[in-house]
Coordinates of C-alpha atoms in Angstrom, one line a residue:
X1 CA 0.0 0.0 0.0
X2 CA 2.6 2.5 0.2
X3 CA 3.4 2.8 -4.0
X4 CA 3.2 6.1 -5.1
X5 CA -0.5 6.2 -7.1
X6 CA -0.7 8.1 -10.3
X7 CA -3.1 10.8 -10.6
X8 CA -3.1 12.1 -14.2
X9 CA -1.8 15.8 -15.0
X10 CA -5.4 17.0 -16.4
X11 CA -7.0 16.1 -12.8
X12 CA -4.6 18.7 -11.3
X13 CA -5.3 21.1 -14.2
X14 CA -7.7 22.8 -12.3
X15 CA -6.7 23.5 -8.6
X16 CA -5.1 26.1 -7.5
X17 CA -0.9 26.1 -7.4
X18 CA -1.1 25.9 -3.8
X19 CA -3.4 23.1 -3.4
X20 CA -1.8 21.1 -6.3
X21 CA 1.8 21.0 -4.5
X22 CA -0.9 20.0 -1.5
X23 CA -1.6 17.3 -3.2
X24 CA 1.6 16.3 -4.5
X25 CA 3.1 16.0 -1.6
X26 CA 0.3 13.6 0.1
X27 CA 1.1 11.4 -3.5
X28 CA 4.8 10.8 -2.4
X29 CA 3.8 10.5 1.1
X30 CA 5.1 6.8 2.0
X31 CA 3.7 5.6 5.5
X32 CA 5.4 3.5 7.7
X33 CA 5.4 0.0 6.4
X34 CA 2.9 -2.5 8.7
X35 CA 2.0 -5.7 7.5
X36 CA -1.5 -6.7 8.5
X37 CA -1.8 -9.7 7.0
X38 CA -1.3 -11.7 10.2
X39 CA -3.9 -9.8 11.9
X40 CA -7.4 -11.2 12.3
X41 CA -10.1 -9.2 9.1
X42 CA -12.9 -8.4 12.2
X43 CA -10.0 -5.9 13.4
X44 CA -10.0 -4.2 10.1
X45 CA -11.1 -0.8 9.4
X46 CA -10.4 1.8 6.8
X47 CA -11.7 5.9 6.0
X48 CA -11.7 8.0 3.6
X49 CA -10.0 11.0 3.8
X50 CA -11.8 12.7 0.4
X51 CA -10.2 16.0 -0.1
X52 CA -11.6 18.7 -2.4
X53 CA -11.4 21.9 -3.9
X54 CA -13.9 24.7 -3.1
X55 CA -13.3 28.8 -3.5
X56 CA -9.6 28.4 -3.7
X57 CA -8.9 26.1 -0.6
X58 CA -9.0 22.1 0.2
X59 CA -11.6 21.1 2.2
X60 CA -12.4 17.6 3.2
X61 CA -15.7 15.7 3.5
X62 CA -16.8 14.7 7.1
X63 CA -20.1 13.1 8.5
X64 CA -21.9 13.1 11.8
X65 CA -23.3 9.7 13.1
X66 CA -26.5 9.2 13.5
X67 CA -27.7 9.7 17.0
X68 CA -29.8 6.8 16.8
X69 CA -26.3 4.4 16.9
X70 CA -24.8 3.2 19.8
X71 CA -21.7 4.0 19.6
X72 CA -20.5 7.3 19.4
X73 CA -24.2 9.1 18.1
X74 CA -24.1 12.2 17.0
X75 CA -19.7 12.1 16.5
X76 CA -18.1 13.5 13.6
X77 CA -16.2 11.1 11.5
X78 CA -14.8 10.2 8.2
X79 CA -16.7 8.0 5.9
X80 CA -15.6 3.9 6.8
X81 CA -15.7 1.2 8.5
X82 CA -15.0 -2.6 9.1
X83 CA -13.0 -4.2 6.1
X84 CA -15.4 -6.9 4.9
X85 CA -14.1 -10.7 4.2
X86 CA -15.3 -9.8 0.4
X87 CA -12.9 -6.7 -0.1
X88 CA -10.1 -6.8 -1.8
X89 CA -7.9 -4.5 0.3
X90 CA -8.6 -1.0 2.4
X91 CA -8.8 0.5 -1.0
X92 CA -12.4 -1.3 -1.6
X93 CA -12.9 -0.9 1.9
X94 CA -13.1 2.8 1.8
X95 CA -14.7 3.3 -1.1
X96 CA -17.5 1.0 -0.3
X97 CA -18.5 2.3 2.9
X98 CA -18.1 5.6 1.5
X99 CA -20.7 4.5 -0.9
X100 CA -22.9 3.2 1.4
X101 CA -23.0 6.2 4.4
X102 CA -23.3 9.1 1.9
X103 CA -23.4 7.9 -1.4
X104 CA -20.4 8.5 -3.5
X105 CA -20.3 6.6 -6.7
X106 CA -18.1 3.5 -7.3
X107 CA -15.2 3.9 -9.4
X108 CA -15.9 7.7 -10.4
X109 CA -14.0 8.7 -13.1
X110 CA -13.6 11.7 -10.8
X111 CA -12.3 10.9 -8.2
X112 CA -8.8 10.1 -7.8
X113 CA -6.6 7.6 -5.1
X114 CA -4.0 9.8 -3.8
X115 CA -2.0 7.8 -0.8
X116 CA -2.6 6.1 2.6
X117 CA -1.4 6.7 6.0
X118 CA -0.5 4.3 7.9
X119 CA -2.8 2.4 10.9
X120 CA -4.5 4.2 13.7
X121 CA -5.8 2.0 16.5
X122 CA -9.3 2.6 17.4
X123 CA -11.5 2.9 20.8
X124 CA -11.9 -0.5 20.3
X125 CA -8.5 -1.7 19.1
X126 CA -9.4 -1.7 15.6
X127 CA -6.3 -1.2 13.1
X128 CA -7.7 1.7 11.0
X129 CA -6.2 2.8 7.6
X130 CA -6.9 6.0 6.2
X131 CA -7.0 6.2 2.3
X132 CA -6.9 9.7 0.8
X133 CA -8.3 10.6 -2.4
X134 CA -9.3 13.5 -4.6
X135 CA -12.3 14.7 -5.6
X136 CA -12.4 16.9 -9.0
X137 CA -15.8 17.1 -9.8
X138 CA -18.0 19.0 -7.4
X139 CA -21.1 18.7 -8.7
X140 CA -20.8 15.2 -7.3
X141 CA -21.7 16.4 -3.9
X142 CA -24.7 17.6 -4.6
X143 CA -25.9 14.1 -5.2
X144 CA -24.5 12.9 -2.0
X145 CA -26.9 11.8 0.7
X146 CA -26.5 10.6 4.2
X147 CA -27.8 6.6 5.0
X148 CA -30.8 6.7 7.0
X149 CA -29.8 5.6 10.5
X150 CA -25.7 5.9 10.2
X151 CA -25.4 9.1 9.0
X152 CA -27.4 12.2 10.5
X153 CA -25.6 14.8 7.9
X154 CA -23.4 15.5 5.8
X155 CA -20.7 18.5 6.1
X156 CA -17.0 19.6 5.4
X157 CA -14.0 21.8 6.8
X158 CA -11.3 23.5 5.2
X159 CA -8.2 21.2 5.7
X160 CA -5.4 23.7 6.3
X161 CA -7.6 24.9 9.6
X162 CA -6.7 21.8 11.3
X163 CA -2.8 23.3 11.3
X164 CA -4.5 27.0 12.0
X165 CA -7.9 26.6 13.7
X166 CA -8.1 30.1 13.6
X167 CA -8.6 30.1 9.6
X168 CA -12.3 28.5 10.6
X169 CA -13.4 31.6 11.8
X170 CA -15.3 32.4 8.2
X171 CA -17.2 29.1 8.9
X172 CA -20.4 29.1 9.9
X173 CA -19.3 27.7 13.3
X174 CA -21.5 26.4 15.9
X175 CA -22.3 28.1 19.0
X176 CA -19.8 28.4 21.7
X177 CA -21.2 26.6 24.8
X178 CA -23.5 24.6 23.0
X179 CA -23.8 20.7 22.4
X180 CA -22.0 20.8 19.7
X181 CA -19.5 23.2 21.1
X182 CA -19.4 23.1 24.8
X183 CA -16.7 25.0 25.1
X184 CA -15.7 29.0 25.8
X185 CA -12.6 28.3 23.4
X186 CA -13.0 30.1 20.1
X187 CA -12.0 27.4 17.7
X188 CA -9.9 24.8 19.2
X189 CA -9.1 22.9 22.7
X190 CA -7.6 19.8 24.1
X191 CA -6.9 17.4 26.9
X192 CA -3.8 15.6 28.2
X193 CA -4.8 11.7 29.1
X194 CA -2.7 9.7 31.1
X195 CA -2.2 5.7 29.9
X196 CA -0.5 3.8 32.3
X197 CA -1.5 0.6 30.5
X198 CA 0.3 2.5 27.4
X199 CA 3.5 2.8 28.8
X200 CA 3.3 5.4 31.0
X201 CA 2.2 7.5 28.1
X202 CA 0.0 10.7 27.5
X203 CA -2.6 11.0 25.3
X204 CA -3.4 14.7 23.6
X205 CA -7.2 14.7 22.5
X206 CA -7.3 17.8 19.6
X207 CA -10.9 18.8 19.2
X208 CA -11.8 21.8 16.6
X209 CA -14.6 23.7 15.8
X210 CA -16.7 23.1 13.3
X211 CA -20.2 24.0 11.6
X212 CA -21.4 20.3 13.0
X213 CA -20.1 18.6 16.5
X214 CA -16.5 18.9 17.4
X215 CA -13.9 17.2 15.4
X216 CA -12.3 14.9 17.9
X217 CA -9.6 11.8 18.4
X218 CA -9.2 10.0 16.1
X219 CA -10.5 12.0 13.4
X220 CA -8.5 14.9 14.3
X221 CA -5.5 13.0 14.0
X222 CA -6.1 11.7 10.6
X223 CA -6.1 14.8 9.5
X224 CA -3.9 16.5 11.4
X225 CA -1.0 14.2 10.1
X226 CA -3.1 14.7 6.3
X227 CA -2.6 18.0 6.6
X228 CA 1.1 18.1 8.1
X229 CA 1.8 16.0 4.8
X230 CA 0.3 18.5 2.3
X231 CA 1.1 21.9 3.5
X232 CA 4.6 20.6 4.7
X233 CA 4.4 22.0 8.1
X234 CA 3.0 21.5 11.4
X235 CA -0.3 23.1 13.7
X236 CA 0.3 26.4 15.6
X237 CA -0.4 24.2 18.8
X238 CA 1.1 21.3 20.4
X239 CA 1.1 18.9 18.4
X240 CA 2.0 16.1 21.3
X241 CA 1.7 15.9 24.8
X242 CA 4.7 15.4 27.3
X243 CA 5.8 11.6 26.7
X244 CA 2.9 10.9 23.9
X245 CA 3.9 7.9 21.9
X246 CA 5.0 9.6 18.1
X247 CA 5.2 6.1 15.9
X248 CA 3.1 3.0 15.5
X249 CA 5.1 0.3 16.4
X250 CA 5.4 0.4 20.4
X251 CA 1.7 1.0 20.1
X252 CA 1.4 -2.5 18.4
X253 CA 3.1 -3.9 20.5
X254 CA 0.6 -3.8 23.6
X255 CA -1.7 -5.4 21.1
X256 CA 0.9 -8.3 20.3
X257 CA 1.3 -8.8 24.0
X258 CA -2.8 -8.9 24.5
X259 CA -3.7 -10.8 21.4
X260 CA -0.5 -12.5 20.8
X261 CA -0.4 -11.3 16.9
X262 CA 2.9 -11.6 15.9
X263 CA 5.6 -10.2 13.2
X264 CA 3.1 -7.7 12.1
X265 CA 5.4 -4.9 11.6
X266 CA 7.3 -5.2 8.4
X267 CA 9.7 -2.1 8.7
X268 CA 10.3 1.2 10.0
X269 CA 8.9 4.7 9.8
X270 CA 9.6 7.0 6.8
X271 CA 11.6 10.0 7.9
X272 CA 8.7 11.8 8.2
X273 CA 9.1 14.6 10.9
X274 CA 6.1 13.5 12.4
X275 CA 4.3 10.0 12.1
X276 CA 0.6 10.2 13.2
X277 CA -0.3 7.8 16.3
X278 CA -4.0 6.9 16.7
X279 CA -6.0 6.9 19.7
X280 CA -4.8 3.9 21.9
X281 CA -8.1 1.7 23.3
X282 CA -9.5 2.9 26.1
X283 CA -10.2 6.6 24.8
X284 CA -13.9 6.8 24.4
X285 CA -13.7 9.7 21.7
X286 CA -12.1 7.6 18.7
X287 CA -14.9 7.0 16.1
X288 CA -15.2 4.3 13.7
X289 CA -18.4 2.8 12.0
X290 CA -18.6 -0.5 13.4
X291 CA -21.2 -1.7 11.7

């Protein structure tokens, strides 16, 4: 999964300088190799990070869970889910629950396969894979609709305000100290949270501002680390917390010791100034569909 994928010159024809380089860089980006083939399919998740062009900037499309789920109701999260035993890889997997939750069409000429990041662990120890891709036709989202029962709506947020938060403020943002926003903060917060379990380790929960519900764990980190990739420079916060765990594979480890899944990693992080870590199990504010 980590080959470079093609994207064809007349795609990138029509964004802006700025957001083509964007995208450009995220097309060379080369996660940290993990091999998952040793570990068990019902662990297997993947998103889709789908990134856009709108009035000059990249945005990216987001979702809020129906608040009729279980898990997580009402949470903003990317489009994904469990990898099915009939996928072919987290490719098919991303694309097909994207197709299911809010209706994007299967193998659009339009939309393009840009790179993956490497695994993120989940609230409930999934291995999650993040695929990004490009959208170049926007007339597509006006036929996107959310799945009755996952999705309650459909939404997006300019990507380069997860570096800035401040660059939301020409959203239409919802209310401070609401449910949404229960917070006095103008646009961005977090929380330190102690894992003994992990080492010792802290864990820093990002949550920003948006025109839905906060954009929290694990989803924050996705595209925190897309967005470090594309505009080749990191948030105007703290990124990590004192001692927070900054690659994948000590992470994995815990998970080797629990489930005794062995000789999964197959390599070592890319010098990359920052590899992302997901949100460790145990942190209630990770979202995936686990349907």
């Amino acid at each position: 999964m980590s080959g470079t994928h093609n994207i064809p010159v007349s795609a990138l024809e029509g964004l802006s300088p700025t957001n083509r380089a964007c995208i450009e860089r995220l097309r060379r980006h080369q996660p940290e190799e993990v091999d998952l083939s040793g570990y068990p399919t019902a662990k297997l998740a993947a998103v889709l990070v789908l990134l856009y062009e709108k009035a000059g900037e990249l945005r990216v499309l987001l979702t809020t869970r129906s608040k009729s789920l279980r898990a997580h109701p009402g949470q903003v999260a990317l489009p994904g889910g469990k990898v099915d035993t009939t996928d072919a890889d987290v490719f098919e997997t991303a694309y097909r629950e994207a197709h299911e939750e809010v209706g994007l069409p299967l193998h659009d000429p339009h939309v393009y396969t840009v790179c993956t990041l490497r695994p993120y662990i989940s609230s409930s120890k999934l291995l999650v894979t993040p695929v990004v891709a490009l959208l170049t036709e926007l007339s597509i989202l006006d036929s996107l609709s959310p799945s009755p029962g996952e999705v309650d709506r459909i939404f997006d947020h300019p990507l380069e305000a997860v570096l800035d938060p401040s660059l939301a403020r020409k959203e239409n943002l919802s209310p401070k100290s609401s449910p949404d926003w229960p917070y006095e903060d103008d646009f961005y917060n977090h929380s330190d949270i102690d894992l003994p379990w992990l080492g010792n380790s802290t864990y820093r929960m990002h949550r920003f501002r948006s025109t839905a519900f906060a954009i929290k764990g694990l989803t924050s980190d996705i595209l925190i680390t897309t967005a470090e990739i594309a505009y080749n420079r990191g948030p105007t916060y703290e990124r990590y917390a004192p001692g927070q765990l900054r690659t994948f594979a000590p992470i994995l480890r815990i998970l080797e010791a629990e489930s005794g899944v062995r000789d999964v990693v197959s390599g070592t992080s890319t010098p990359t100034p920052k590899v992302e870590v997901g949100v460790p199990s145990g942190l209630g504010e990770a979202v995936v569909s686990t349907k």
